Amino acid sequence: MQATEATLCHPVVDDEMLLIRKQRGLGAGKLVGPGGKVESGETPREAARREVREELRVDPVGLEKRGEFDFHFRDGTVDDDSMYVHVFAADGVDGEPEATEEAVPELHPVSELPYGEMWIDDRVWLPHLVTGETFRGEFVLSDDGESLVRYEMDIGVEFE
Ligand SMILES: Nc1nc2c([nH]c(=O)n2[C@H]2C[C@H](O)[C@@H](COP(=O)(O)OP(=O)(O)OP(=O)(O)O)O2)c(=O)[nH]1
């Protein structure tokens, strides 16, 4: 069985990143980029755009693929919590973000991202997105999700 494919989108405007306080699903309560699962028949790029629209009622502008990573928990089994995540940056959004049942928008300066409120692996890969680099990695978290057991990451990869 393959890991479920998912997306994240990180719009940055004037040195501020648009994040969401996730209201439900995997990582509820955490600060993350808007995103969700890729649906059948959709490309990851289409899914990234749809998820931003569904979660914040705005369209991302200038979507650019920046990374991919395998995300799973220590037991190593591919289960409901195993994700293959496609990460996009964006130049901004068209419209004013609105809070929805899934997401409450928050803007944070890219120089002071609150990594303590994010998934533990985000502090490893998100700085590369901020500096315009691309990456591909694998992150294994402890079963409680609180620590990073192991990771590997390549920087400067190319995407089709
Ligand atoms: N920031 C961050 N997000 C992650 C990590 N791992 C991981 O799966 N995600 C994201 C990718 C997806 O946006 C989301 C998982 O999808 P989900 O199960 O919450 O899906 P959903 O309910 O939001 O969406 P959906 O069912 O409506 O499609 O979590 C991670 O390590 N860091």
mmCIF file of C-alpha atoms and ligand atoms in Angstrom:
data_model
loop_
_atom_site.group_PDB
_atom_site.id
_atom_site.type_symbol
_atom_site.label_atom_id
_atom_site.label_comp_id
_atom_site.label_asym_id
_atom_site.label_seq_id
_atom_site.Cartn_x
_atom_site.Cartn_y
_atom_site.Cartn_z
ATOM 1 C CA MET A 1 0.000 0.000 0.000
ATOM 2 C CA GLN A 2 1.226 3.464 -0.895
ATOM 3 C CA ALA A 3 1.218 6.380 1.530
ATOM 4 C CA THR A 4 -1.651 8.815 1.028
ATOM 5 C CA GLU A 5 -0.635 11.844 -1.025
ATOM 6 C CA ALA A 6 -1.204 15.250 0.517
ATOM 7 C CA THR A 7 -0.319 18.901 -0.053
ATOM 8 C CA LEU A 8 0.849 21.964 1.837
ATOM 9 C CA CYS A 9 0.920 25.519 0.516
ATOM 10 C CA HIS A 10 2.994 28.353 1.960
ATOM 11 C CA PRO A 11 2.070 31.786 0.578
ATOM 12 C CA VAL A 12 4.586 34.502 1.472
ATOM 13 C CA VAL A 13 3.807 38.194 0.981
ATOM 14 C CA ASP A 14 5.996 41.064 2.187
ATOM 15 C CA ASP A 15 8.053 38.748 4.392
ATOM 16 C CA GLU A 16 4.979 37.348 6.081
ATOM 17 C CA MET A 17 3.773 33.767 5.745
ATOM 18 C CA LEU A 18 0.098 32.844 5.651
ATOM 19 C CA LEU A 19 -0.420 29.843 7.914
ATOM 20 C CA ILE A 20 -3.477 28.213 9.404
ATOM 21 C CA ARG A 21 -4.379 27.015 12.855
ATOM 22 C CA LYS A 22 -5.673 23.607 11.890
ATOM 23 C CA GLN A 23 -9.092 22.894 13.369
ATOM 24 C CA ARG A 24 -9.455 19.160 12.633
ATOM 25 C CA GLY A 25 -7.794 16.124 11.095
ATOM 26 C CA LEU A 26 -4.159 15.083 11.409
ATOM 27 C CA GLY A 27 -2.287 17.825 13.300
ATOM 28 C CA ALA A 28 -5.391 19.609 14.667
ATOM 29 C CA GLY A 29 -4.335 22.568 16.875
ATOM 30 C CA LYS A 30 -1.001 22.956 15.098
ATOM 31 C CA LEU A 31 0.102 25.837 12.929
ATOM 32 C CA VAL A 32 0.603 24.527 9.381
ATOM 33 C CA GLY A 33 0.366 25.571 5.771
ATOM 34 C CA PRO A 34 -3.117 25.100 4.294
ATOM 35 C CA GLY A 35 -3.437 21.713 2.612
ATOM 36 C CA GLY A 36 -4.967 18.281 2.660
ATOM 37 C CA LYS A 37 -5.249 15.029 0.794
ATOM 38 C CA VAL A 38 -4.933 14.774 -2.978
ATOM 39 C CA GLU A 39 -8.188 13.429 -4.416
ATOM 40 C CA SER A 40 -8.348 10.853 -7.181
ATOM 41 C CA GLY A 41 -7.977 12.371 -10.656
ATOM 42 C CA GLU A 42 -6.259 15.461 -9.275
ATOM 43 C CA THR A 43 -2.632 16.520 -9.614
ATOM 44 C CA PRO A 44 -0.886 17.640 -6.423
ATOM 45 C CA ARG A 45 -0.844 21.204 -7.804
ATOM 46 C CA GLU A 46 -4.610 21.133 -8.391
ATOM 47 C CA ALA A 47 -5.120 19.711 -4.912
ATOM 48 C CA ALA A 48 -2.933 22.425 -3.339
ATOM 49 C CA ARG A 49 -5.020 25.118 -5.032
ATOM 50 C CA ARG A 50 -8.335 23.492 -4.057
ATOM 51 C CA GLU A 51 -7.304 23.044 -0.434
ATOM 52 C CA VAL A 52 -6.301 26.711 -0.041
ATOM 53 C CA ARG A 53 -9.651 27.703 -1.546
ATOM 54 C CA GLU A 54 -11.604 25.312 0.712
ATOM 55 C CA GLU A 55 -9.751 26.208 3.877
ATOM 56 C CA LEU A 56 -9.357 29.988 3.486
ATOM 57 C CA ARG A 57 -11.713 30.974 0.606
ATOM 58 C CA VAL A 58 -8.854 32.521 -1.415
ATOM 59 C CA ASP A 59 -6.831 31.482 -4.466
ATOM 60 C CA PRO A 60 -3.069 31.057 -4.188
ATOM 61 C CA VAL A 61 -1.077 33.121 -6.715
ATOM 62 C CA GLY A 62 2.195 31.947 -8.303
ATOM 63 C CA LEU A 63 2.174 28.397 -6.943
ATOM 64 C CA GLU A 64 5.636 26.843 -7.128
ATOM 65 C CA LYS A 65 6.620 23.327 -6.132
ATOM 66 C CA ARG A 66 9.384 23.434 -3.519
ATOM 67 C CA GLY A 67 9.470 20.080 -1.827
ATOM 68 C CA GLU A 68 8.280 16.556 -1.239
ATOM 69 C CA PHE A 69 8.544 14.445 1.859
ATOM 70 C CA ASP A 70 7.558 11.112 3.273
ATOM 71 C CA PHE A 71 6.034 11.521 6.699
ATOM 72 C CA HIS A 72 5.412 8.663 9.074
ATOM 73 C CA PHE A 73 5.495 7.470 12.627
ATOM 74 C CA ARG A 74 8.019 5.209 14.256
ATOM 75 C CA ASP A 75 6.198 1.904 13.939
ATOM 76 C CA GLY A 76 7.100 2.096 10.251
ATOM 77 C CA THR A 77 3.826 0.696 8.997
ATOM 78 C CA VAL A 78 2.103 2.515 6.197
ATOM 79 C CA ASP A 79 -1.204 3.389 7.815
ATOM 80 C CA ASP A 80 -3.688 6.240 7.885
ATOM 81 C CA ASP A 81 -1.068 8.592 9.309
ATOM 82 C CA SER A 82 1.546 7.969 6.593
ATOM 83 C CA MET A 83 1.625 10.796 4.086
ATOM 84 C CA TYR A 84 3.587 11.681 1.006
ATOM 85 C CA VAL A 85 3.439 15.474 1.130
ATOM 86 C CA HIS A 86 3.894 17.826 -1.854
ATOM 87 C CA VAL A 87 4.951 21.272 -0.664
ATOM 88 C CA PHE A 88 4.283 24.459 -2.621
ATOM 89 C CA ALA A 89 5.265 28.081 -2.094
ATOM 90 C CA ALA A 90 3.058 30.904 -3.392
ATOM 91 C CA ASP A 91 3.620 34.623 -4.047
ATOM 92 C CA GLY A 92 0.416 35.436 -2.256
ATOM 93 C CA VAL A 93 -3.315 34.925 -2.415
ATOM 94 C CA ASP A 94 -6.103 36.542 -4.339
ATOM 95 C CA GLY A 95 -8.616 37.830 -1.786
ATOM 96 C CA GLU A 96 -8.834 38.178 1.964
ATOM 97 C CA PRO A 97 -8.397 34.887 3.882
ATOM 98 C CA GLU A 98 -11.422 33.858 5.929
ATOM 99 C CA ALA A 99 -11.641 31.483 8.860
ATOM 100 C CA THR A 100 -13.533 28.269 8.099
ATOM 101 C CA GLU A 101 -14.472 25.147 10.062
ATOM 102 C CA GLU A 102 -11.161 23.632 8.999
ATOM 103 C CA ALA A 103 -8.756 26.526 9.391
ATOM 104 C CA VAL A 104 -8.161 29.891 11.052
ATOM 105 C CA PRO A 105 -5.657 32.093 9.137
ATOM 106 C CA GLU A 106 -2.603 33.590 10.867
ATOM 107 C CA LEU A 107 0.173 35.748 9.386
ATOM 108 C CA HIS A 108 3.688 35.362 10.802
ATOM 109 C CA PRO A 109 6.949 37.113 9.846
ATOM 110 C CA VAL A 110 9.159 34.614 8.008
ATOM 111 C CA SER A 111 12.058 35.666 10.244
ATOM 112 C CA GLU A 112 10.163 34.579 13.387
ATOM 113 C CA LEU A 113 8.144 31.517 12.471
ATOM 114 C CA PRO A 114 6.734 29.858 15.627
ATOM 115 C CA TYR A 115 8.278 26.422 15.056
ATOM 116 C CA GLY A 116 7.238 25.342 18.571
ATOM 117 C CA GLU A 117 3.613 25.365 17.401
ATOM 118 C CA MET A 118 4.274 23.339 14.243
ATOM 119 C CA TRP A 119 5.031 19.712 13.439
ATOM 120 C CA ILE A 120 8.561 18.948 14.683
ATOM 121 C CA ASP A 121 9.920 18.287 11.172
ATOM 122 C CA ASP A 122 8.784 21.666 9.825
ATOM 123 C CA ARG A 123 11.773 23.377 11.464
ATOM 124 C CA VAL A 124 14.010 21.194 9.261
ATOM 125 C CA TRP A 125 12.447 21.788 5.834
ATOM 126 C CA LEU A 126 10.501 25.050 6.096
ATOM 127 C CA PRO A 127 13.617 27.284 6.351
ATOM 128 C CA HIS A 128 14.642 25.946 2.916
ATOM 129 C CA LEU A 129 11.294 26.921 1.418
ATOM 130 C CA VAL A 130 11.751 30.409 2.915
ATOM 131 C CA THR A 131 15.159 30.818 1.249
ATOM 132 C CA GLY A 132 13.812 29.618 -2.110
ATOM 133 C CA GLU A 133 15.454 26.176 -2.106
ATOM 134 C CA THR A 134 13.902 22.866 -3.099
ATOM 135 C CA PHE A 135 14.061 19.702 -1.012
ATOM 136 C CA ARG A 136 13.060 16.054 -0.845
ATOM 137 C CA GLY A 137 13.083 14.143 2.410
ATOM 138 C CA GLU A 138 11.821 11.493 4.740
ATOM 139 C CA PHE A 139 10.791 12.221 8.324
ATOM 140 C CA VAL A 140 10.087 9.600 10.968
ATOM 141 C CA LEU A 141 8.417 10.869 14.118
ATOM 142 C CA SER A 142 7.951 9.185 17.486
ATOM 143 C CA ASP A 143 4.515 7.599 17.857
ATOM 144 C CA ASP A 144 3.326 10.565 19.945
ATOM 145 C CA GLY A 145 4.568 12.913 17.184
ATOM 146 C CA GLU A 146 6.592 14.948 19.693
ATOM 147 C CA SER A 147 10.094 14.094 18.509
ATOM 148 C CA LEU A 148 11.954 13.420 15.307
ATOM 149 C CA VAL A 149 13.353 9.884 15.395
ATOM 150 C CA ARG A 150 15.182 10.045 12.075
ATOM 151 C CA TYR A 151 15.257 12.067 8.923
ATOM 152 C CA GLU A 152 17.033 12.399 5.602
ATOM 153 C CA MET A 153 16.781 15.349 3.279
ATOM 154 C CA ASP A 154 18.320 16.414 -0.029
ATOM 155 C CA ILE A 155 18.439 20.078 -0.983
ATOM 156 C CA GLY A 156 18.384 21.474 -4.535
ATOM 157 C CA VAL A 157 16.321 18.714 -6.141
ATOM 158 C CA GLU A 158 14.463 19.235 -9.409
ATOM 159 C CA PHE A 159 10.769 18.697 -9.969
ATOM 160 C CA GLU A 160 9.034 18.135 -13.293
HETATM 161 N N1 LIG B 1 3.189 21.123 8.306
HETATM 162 C C1 LIG B 1 3.113 19.801 8.179
HETATM 163 N N2 LIG B 1 2.014 19.264 7.624
HETATM 164 C C2 LIG B 1 2.008 17.944 7.496
HETATM 165 C C3 LIG B 1 3.049 17.115 7.904
HETATM 166 N N3 LIG B 1 2.709 15.835 7.617
HETATM 167 C C4 LIG B 1 1.493 15.869 7.033
HETATM 168 O O1 LIG B 1 0.845 14.911 6.616
HETATM 169 N N4 LIG B 1 1.068 17.171 6.951
HETATM 170 C C5 LIG B 1 -0.152 17.703 6.365
HETATM 171 C C6 LIG B 1 -0.357 17.349 4.918
HETATM 172 C C7 LIG B 1 -1.839 17.565 4.813
HETATM 173 O O2 LIG B 1 -2.086 18.943 4.573
HETATM 174 C C8 LIG B 1 -2.361 17.176 6.177
HETATM 175 C C9 LIG B 1 -2.913 15.790 6.238
HETATM 176 O O3 LIG B 1 -4.108 15.778 5.629
HETATM 177 P P1 LIG B 1 -5.423 15.676 6.511
HETATM 178 O O4 LIG B 1 -5.586 14.258 6.935
HETATM 179 O O5 LIG B 1 -5.461 16.681 7.560
HETATM 180 O O6 LIG B 1 -6.394 16.045 5.457
HETATM 181 P P2 LIG B 1 -7.535 17.092 5.668
HETATM 182 O O7 LIG B 1 -8.468 16.526 6.652
HETATM 183 O O8 LIG B 1 -6.961 18.437 5.952
HETATM 184 O O9 LIG B 1 -7.978 17.167 4.259
HETATM 185 P P3 LIG B 1 -9.093 16.408 3.588
HETATM 186 O O10 LIG B 1 -9.387 15.167 4.386
HETATM 187 O O11 LIG B 1 -10.164 17.464 3.623
HETATM 188 O O12 LIG B 1 -8.500 16.182 2.257
HETATM 189 O O13 LIG B 1 -1.281 17.223 7.062
HETATM 190 C C10 LIG B 1 4.168 17.693 8.492
HETATM 191 O O14 LIG B 1 5.108 17.026 8.881
HETATM 192 N N5 LIG B 1 4.167 19.050 8.597
#
